[in-house]
Amino acid sequence: MRLSPAITELMRALRTLPGVGPKSAQRMAFQILERQRDAGLQLSKALAEAIERVGHCSVCRTLTESEICELCANQNRREAGLLCIVETPADVLAIEQTGQYQGCYFVLMGHLSPLDGIGPEDIGLDTLAERLAQEPISEIILATNPTIEGEATAHYIAELARQHSINTSRIAHGVPVGGELEYVDQATLGHAFSGRKRIDFDLF
Amino acid sequence: MRLSPAITELMRALRTLPGVGPKSAQRMAFQILERQRDAGLQLSKALAEAIERVGHCSVCRTLTESEICELCANQNRREAGLLCIVETPADVLAIEQTGQYQGCYFVLMGHLSPLDGIGPEDIGLDTLAERLAQEPISEIILATNPTIEGEATAHYIAELARQHSINTSRIAHGVPVGGELEYVDQATLGHAFSGRKRIDFDLF
């Protein structure tokens, strides 16, 4: 039995979403057509509008509708002189949710990956170099992912920062809060030991 | 930090899809805007087109772009005189995939649920009654879900069929093929015993 072409095409298009397989796509398509036509039309419009309107911030490269994103437009943050380097806009969101950081960001929109042909220009490191030369930045915090590509990217940017004589730090790697030692992988546990901090009783 | 309104609206719209929570919606929105803008536009179009074009088959009520769906338009199937009653178009698809059934369908697009105000007319039983009066149907196969509402609906339709003197059967309930007895629920195991079939050695 062949489904009608419009339904088949809808299922194919839904499968391009991350985490959606053939069975989920079928469930979504039928639910939209049977009971949620209004919500489906709203989703269609929201997709078209977001794709049309959302571009990249000219300062930090994150996704935004404006020329400059809300965080880069914030004068207090720019004056803090801190620049956090992350791979994706989702990372910015995760860091903002901690409420611990009050500086600016630079979003690479990826990581260095020579095998896939992704070089320094593709992740905006030319823009970053210009910014390091012009702005008074006191510290760069490298918050790329703790993967091989993320570490290589962090290393490359650390070299870049050294050329501009800017202090550079890497976010700490160690045992996640709430985790159990038994289930933590060896590399993480190794990092947790090599990066151990002296307990200073004066602080208590 | 507030995301730009177009991204927030896209995430909200994605959350209306079944099985998509806030975190998945965020991942989908960022993936579309960062890497899959073409696929996103195609999805937007596919949604709008499917919602505009797809309606209900005037004979069996399933979802289709045509006036009459492919299965109802098939003369061989109509001549078989079999009518299978299911709750949703997804059920039709599942039964067609078995390749075991060569008759027609009637899709209720739901089940009787008096508490939610869903009565016989809402699931097309008036249309079904007309059809039973006009067409030469030899057997009705009740394939509604084995839930309380599905059973009640099956019972209601069985009464309707009796008024038209049409043979009616219910699909078998029992232990699923490949399942283990230990993990089968009591009601299913009860059905498997009460519906046991004599092994006829002549068949071997």
XYZ file of C-alpha atoms in Angstrom:
408
model
C 0.000 0.000 0.000
C 1.313 3.414 -0.926
C 0.416 6.369 1.257
C -0.606 9.551 -0.518
C 2.440 11.504 -1.812
C 1.894 14.519 0.474
C 1.927 12.276 3.579
C 5.013 10.374 2.355
C 6.831 13.662 1.694
C 5.858 14.977 5.155
C 7.246 11.815 6.801
C 10.484 12.099 4.790
C 10.875 15.752 5.807
C 10.194 14.972 9.494
C 12.934 12.307 9.428
C 15.531 15.041 8.819
C 14.951 16.243 12.407
C 17.554 14.885 14.862
C 16.385 11.833 16.792
C 13.373 11.184 14.526
C 13.263 7.761 12.844
C 10.699 6.307 10.421
C 8.280 5.226 13.174
C 8.359 8.592 15.037
C 7.991 10.453 11.737
C 4.887 8.387 10.920
C 3.426 9.064 14.371
C 4.121 12.800 14.063
C 2.653 13.029 10.551
C -0.540 11.184 11.493
C -0.970 13.141 14.737
C -0.615 16.459 12.882
C -3.043 15.449 10.110
C -5.581 13.789 12.410
C -5.716 16.143 15.364
C -3.219 19.011 15.244
C -3.625 20.812 11.929
C -3.476 24.248 13.556
C -0.296 23.374 15.453
C 1.143 21.934 12.220
C 0.481 25.171 10.325
C 2.063 27.165 13.169
C 5.130 24.910 13.023
C 5.334 25.408 9.247
C 5.256 29.197 9.706
C 7.681 29.185 12.656
C 10.199 27.185 10.600
C 9.979 29.495 7.588
C 10.179 32.651 9.718
C 13.070 31.470 11.882
C 15.050 30.380 8.808
C 14.368 33.698 7.099
C 15.040 35.974 10.074
C 17.708 34.295 12.181
C 21.296 35.012 11.167
C 24.613 35.290 12.969
C 25.712 37.984 15.435
C 28.405 40.069 13.731
C 30.445 40.138 16.943
C 30.214 36.642 18.471
C 28.715 34.585 15.582
C 25.850 33.131 17.683
C 22.343 32.761 16.195
C 20.276 35.954 16.479
C 17.671 38.008 14.657
C 19.526 41.271 15.298
C 22.794 42.549 13.827
C 24.366 42.181 17.283
C 23.027 39.695 19.845
C 21.655 40.657 23.242
C 24.747 39.491 25.119
C 27.233 41.339 22.880
C 25.094 44.495 23.095
C 25.351 44.425 26.900
C 27.904 47.112 27.871
C 28.570 45.628 31.364
C 29.548 42.304 29.858
C 31.900 43.866 27.308
C 33.590 45.903 30.038
C 34.260 42.740 32.079
C 37.026 41.894 29.571
C 36.265 38.144 29.651
C 35.789 36.117 26.470
C 34.451 32.569 26.609
C 34.997 30.414 23.498
C 32.304 27.775 22.851
C 31.389 25.516 19.944
C 27.635 26.117 19.592
C 24.818 28.521 20.598
C 23.413 25.696 22.762
C 26.640 25.872 24.821
C 26.063 29.615 25.395
C 22.574 28.782 26.657
C 23.903 26.061 28.995
C 26.568 28.391 30.459
C 24.074 31.257 30.850
C 21.773 28.930 32.777
C 24.472 28.423 35.442
C 24.399 32.176 36.167
C 28.138 31.949 37.023
C 29.584 33.829 34.067
C 29.131 37.518 33.281
C 31.444 38.053 30.298
C 31.172 37.813 26.517
C 31.183 34.804 24.217
C 32.650 33.812 20.901
C 30.769 30.992 19.165
C 32.851 28.884 16.752
C 29.778 27.137 15.229
C 31.841 23.939 15.121
C 35.408 22.849 15.803
C 38.626 22.386 13.851
C 38.437 19.175 11.847
C 41.076 19.013 9.096
C 39.809 15.604 7.878
C 36.398 17.168 7.137
C 38.063 20.218 5.585
C 37.110 22.520 8.486
C 39.984 24.923 9.022
C 40.511 28.041 11.201
C 38.602 30.400 8.854
C 35.540 28.101 8.830
C 35.151 28.477 12.589
C 35.748 32.248 12.497
C 39.261 32.306 13.972
C 40.234 35.152 11.576
C 37.414 37.249 13.080
C 38.550 36.187 16.563
C 42.169 37.248 15.830
C 40.977 40.719 14.736
C 38.919 40.995 17.902
C 41.859 39.980 20.115
C 43.982 42.669 18.447
C 41.375 45.422 18.922
C 39.498 44.778 22.183
C 40.987 45.004 25.682
C 40.442 41.371 26.689
C 41.954 40.310 30.003
C 41.165 36.576 29.889
C 40.045 33.975 27.370
C 38.147 30.981 28.789
C 38.267 27.949 26.507
C 34.963 26.048 26.866
C 35.081 23.830 23.776
C 33.901 20.248 24.260
C 36.291 17.794 25.963
C 36.562 15.737 22.748
C 39.661 15.254 20.592
C 38.526 17.961 18.128
C 37.441 20.266 20.965
C 40.830 19.906 22.716
C 42.719 20.519 19.449
C 40.601 23.626 18.803
C 41.242 24.859 22.369
C 44.982 24.324 21.889
C 44.968 26.263 18.591
C 43.121 29.203 20.164
C 45.445 29.165 23.199
C 48.401 29.650 20.792
C 46.510 32.505 19.103
C 45.895 34.151 22.494
C 49.562 33.781 23.446
C 50.538 35.742 20.316
C 48.349 38.567 21.642
C 49.686 38.106 25.203
C 46.248 37.369 26.656
C 45.767 35.106 29.695
C 43.999 31.896 28.727
C 42.248 29.250 30.846
C 40.481 25.957 30.125
C 37.280 24.951 31.973
C 37.909 22.240 34.590
C 37.394 18.580 33.750
C 36.573 16.165 36.537
C 33.885 14.081 38.216
C 30.393 15.504 37.464
C 28.505 16.778 40.524
C 26.016 14.122 41.666
C 27.896 11.373 39.796
C 29.322 8.222 41.367
C 33.053 7.490 41.114
C 32.316 3.867 40.235
C 30.632 4.869 36.973
C 32.991 7.661 35.889
C 35.247 6.796 32.940
C 39.035 6.484 33.356
C 39.989 9.627 31.420
C 37.640 11.786 33.510
C 38.863 10.238 36.763
C 42.452 10.819 35.612
C 41.624 14.493 34.987
C 39.925 14.689 38.406
C 43.165 13.524 40.093
C 45.631 15.578 38.056
C 43.429 18.651 38.495
C 42.853 18.158 42.260
C 42.598 21.304 44.385
C 44.217 21.827 47.787
C 41.637 22.322 50.533
C 42.393 25.657 52.111
C 41.122 25.712 55.703
C 41.267 29.504 55.802
C 38.255 29.501 53.489
C 36.046 27.720 56.031
C 19.436 35.242 28.723
C 16.567 35.444 26.274
C 16.849 33.733 22.908
C 15.660 35.684 19.897
C 11.819 35.514 19.539
C 11.885 33.578 16.239
C 14.012 30.805 17.814
C 11.798 30.692 20.934
C 8.679 30.431 18.767
C 10.269 27.659 16.669
C 11.098 25.689 19.844
C 7.552 26.151 21.154
C 6.091 24.949 17.842
C 8.415 21.906 17.733
C 7.252 20.903 21.231
C 3.738 20.287 19.872
C 5.121 17.234 18.005
C 4.513 13.962 19.880
C 7.517 12.792 21.925
C 9.360 16.122 21.667
C 10.217 17.808 24.985
C 11.997 21.130 25.662
C 15.514 19.674 25.277
C 14.767 17.848 21.994
C 13.001 20.931 20.633
C 16.079 23.037 21.404
C 18.354 20.495 19.712
C 16.086 20.367 16.633
C 15.840 24.173 16.368
C 19.600 24.703 16.658
C 20.387 21.882 14.222
C 17.988 23.317 11.624
C 19.320 26.874 12.004
C 22.992 25.890 12.165
C 23.256 23.184 9.535
C 19.942 22.189 7.948
C 18.251 25.330 6.655
C 17.318 23.675 3.335
C 15.821 20.650 5.098
C 13.981 23.024 7.441
C 12.422 24.914 4.542
C 11.414 21.614 2.924
C 9.786 20.533 6.190
C 7.933 23.850 6.390
C 6.583 23.358 2.843
C 5.769 19.666 3.363
C 3.731 20.529 6.470
C 1.773 23.297 4.751
C 1.127 21.183 1.635
C 0.106 18.048 3.518
C -2.253 20.027 5.755
C -3.784 21.773 2.729
C -4.109 18.728 0.475
C -4.763 15.744 2.708
C -8.392 15.122 3.610
C -10.498 12.065 4.376
C -11.520 9.286 1.982
C -15.268 9.631 1.389
C -15.689 5.847 1.629
C -13.430 4.665 4.494
C -12.530 7.990 6.206
C -8.744 7.366 6.113
C -6.322 10.208 5.307
C -5.847 10.735 1.575
C -5.267 13.429 -1.041
C -7.890 11.941 -3.383
C -11.674 11.833 -3.045
C -11.425 8.054 -2.629
C -8.282 6.375 -1.266
C -6.200 3.846 -3.192
C -7.493 0.877 -1.193
C -11.183 1.805 -1.584
C -10.659 2.420 -5.329
C -9.314 -1.144 -5.720
C -12.126 -3.194 -7.301
C -10.664 -6.575 -6.214
C -10.687 -5.534 -2.587
C -14.281 -4.286 -2.727
C -15.424 -7.532 -4.314
C -13.834 -9.549 -1.474
C -16.763 -8.450 0.731
C -14.553 -8.057 3.819
C -14.588 -4.907 5.950
C -11.980 -4.354 8.653
C -12.771 -1.682 11.264
C -9.744 0.121 12.720
C -9.240 3.218 14.855
C -6.549 5.099 12.900
C -4.831 5.294 9.473
C -1.654 4.020 11.183
C -3.550 0.792 11.974
C -4.386 0.396 8.259
C -0.683 0.755 7.463
C 0.282 -1.826 10.116
C -2.268 -4.357 8.818
C -1.253 -3.751 5.180
C 2.362 -4.438 6.119
C 1.421 -7.964 7.251
C 0.228 -8.723 3.695
C -2.399 -11.075 5.217
C -5.549 -9.077 4.512
C -7.006 -8.301 1.083
C -10.294 -6.596 1.959
C -11.481 -3.048 2.598
C -11.183 -0.865 5.702
C -13.302 1.539 7.662
C -11.287 3.992 9.750
C -13.087 5.364 12.815
C -10.456 8.114 13.430
C -10.889 7.471 17.165
C -13.079 5.371 19.452
C -16.315 5.779 21.412
C -15.636 7.781 24.551
C -18.843 9.166 26.104
C -16.920 10.930 28.903
C -15.056 12.992 26.273
C -18.280 13.600 24.362
C -17.284 11.281 21.483
C -20.429 9.483 20.326
C -21.249 7.166 17.374
C -21.591 10.034 14.822
C -18.158 11.422 15.744
C -16.485 8.177 14.697
C -18.573 7.887 11.515
C -20.865 5.054 12.594
C -23.790 6.696 10.747
C -21.750 6.474 7.509
C -20.862 2.875 8.399
C -24.539 1.973 8.955
C -25.444 3.339 5.494
C -22.612 1.358 3.979
C -23.700 -1.867 5.699
C -27.224 -1.354 4.324
C -26.036 -0.770 0.738
C -22.934 -2.907 0.130
C -22.827 -6.704 -0.022
C -20.478 -7.242 2.938
C -19.956 -10.849 4.008
C -17.811 -10.278 7.118
C -16.833 -7.456 9.432
C -13.482 -7.840 11.200
C -13.233 -5.710 14.340
C -9.594 -4.580 14.741
C -10.047 -1.755 17.247
C -7.389 -1.567 19.982
C -7.657 -4.022 22.897
C -8.326 -1.162 25.347
C -11.525 -0.500 27.313
C -12.698 2.105 24.774
C -11.633 -0.068 21.837
C -13.536 -3.075 23.218
C -16.655 -0.943 23.865
C -16.466 0.413 20.317
C -16.044 -3.119 18.920
C -19.078 -4.263 20.929
C -21.188 -1.332 19.631
C -20.255 -2.079 16.001
C -20.922 -5.802 16.501
C -24.500 -4.891 17.552
C -24.833 -2.677 14.467
C -23.633 -5.540 12.236
C -26.105 -7.955 13.842
C -28.964 -5.595 12.887
C -27.813 -5.954 9.270
C -27.272 -9.730 9.684
C -23.588 -9.566 8.837
C -21.044 -12.016 10.271
C -18.656 -10.294 12.660
C -15.294 -11.369 14.071
C -12.777 -9.870 16.488
C -9.004 -10.134 15.909
C -7.341 -12.676 18.225
C -5.758 -11.550 21.478
C -2.967 -13.627 22.970
C 0.748 -13.925 23.566
C 2.720 -11.833 21.021
C 4.982 -13.843 18.698
C 8.561 -13.695 20.008
C 7.397 -12.655 23.484
C 8.174 -14.547 26.697
C 5.327 -15.894 28.841
C 7.039 -14.607 31.997
C 6.694 -10.986 30.874
C 3.193 -11.151 29.389
C 0.509 -9.390 31.470
C -2.277 -11.390 33.160
C -5.134 -10.184 30.943
C -3.253 -11.165 27.767
C -2.306 -14.557 29.212
C -5.949 -15.070 30.234
C -7.016 -14.326 26.641
C -4.327 -16.684 25.327
C -5.819 -19.546 27.404
C -9.492 -18.827 26.777
C -8.784 -18.435 23.044
C -6.586 -21.562 22.752
C -6.786 -23.512 19.500
C -6.935 -27.276 19.170
C -3.926 -28.660 17.329
C -5.265 -30.547 14.345
C -2.775 -33.201 13.304
C -4.394 -33.502 9.884
C -2.898 -30.091 9.059
C 0.680 -31.308 9.505
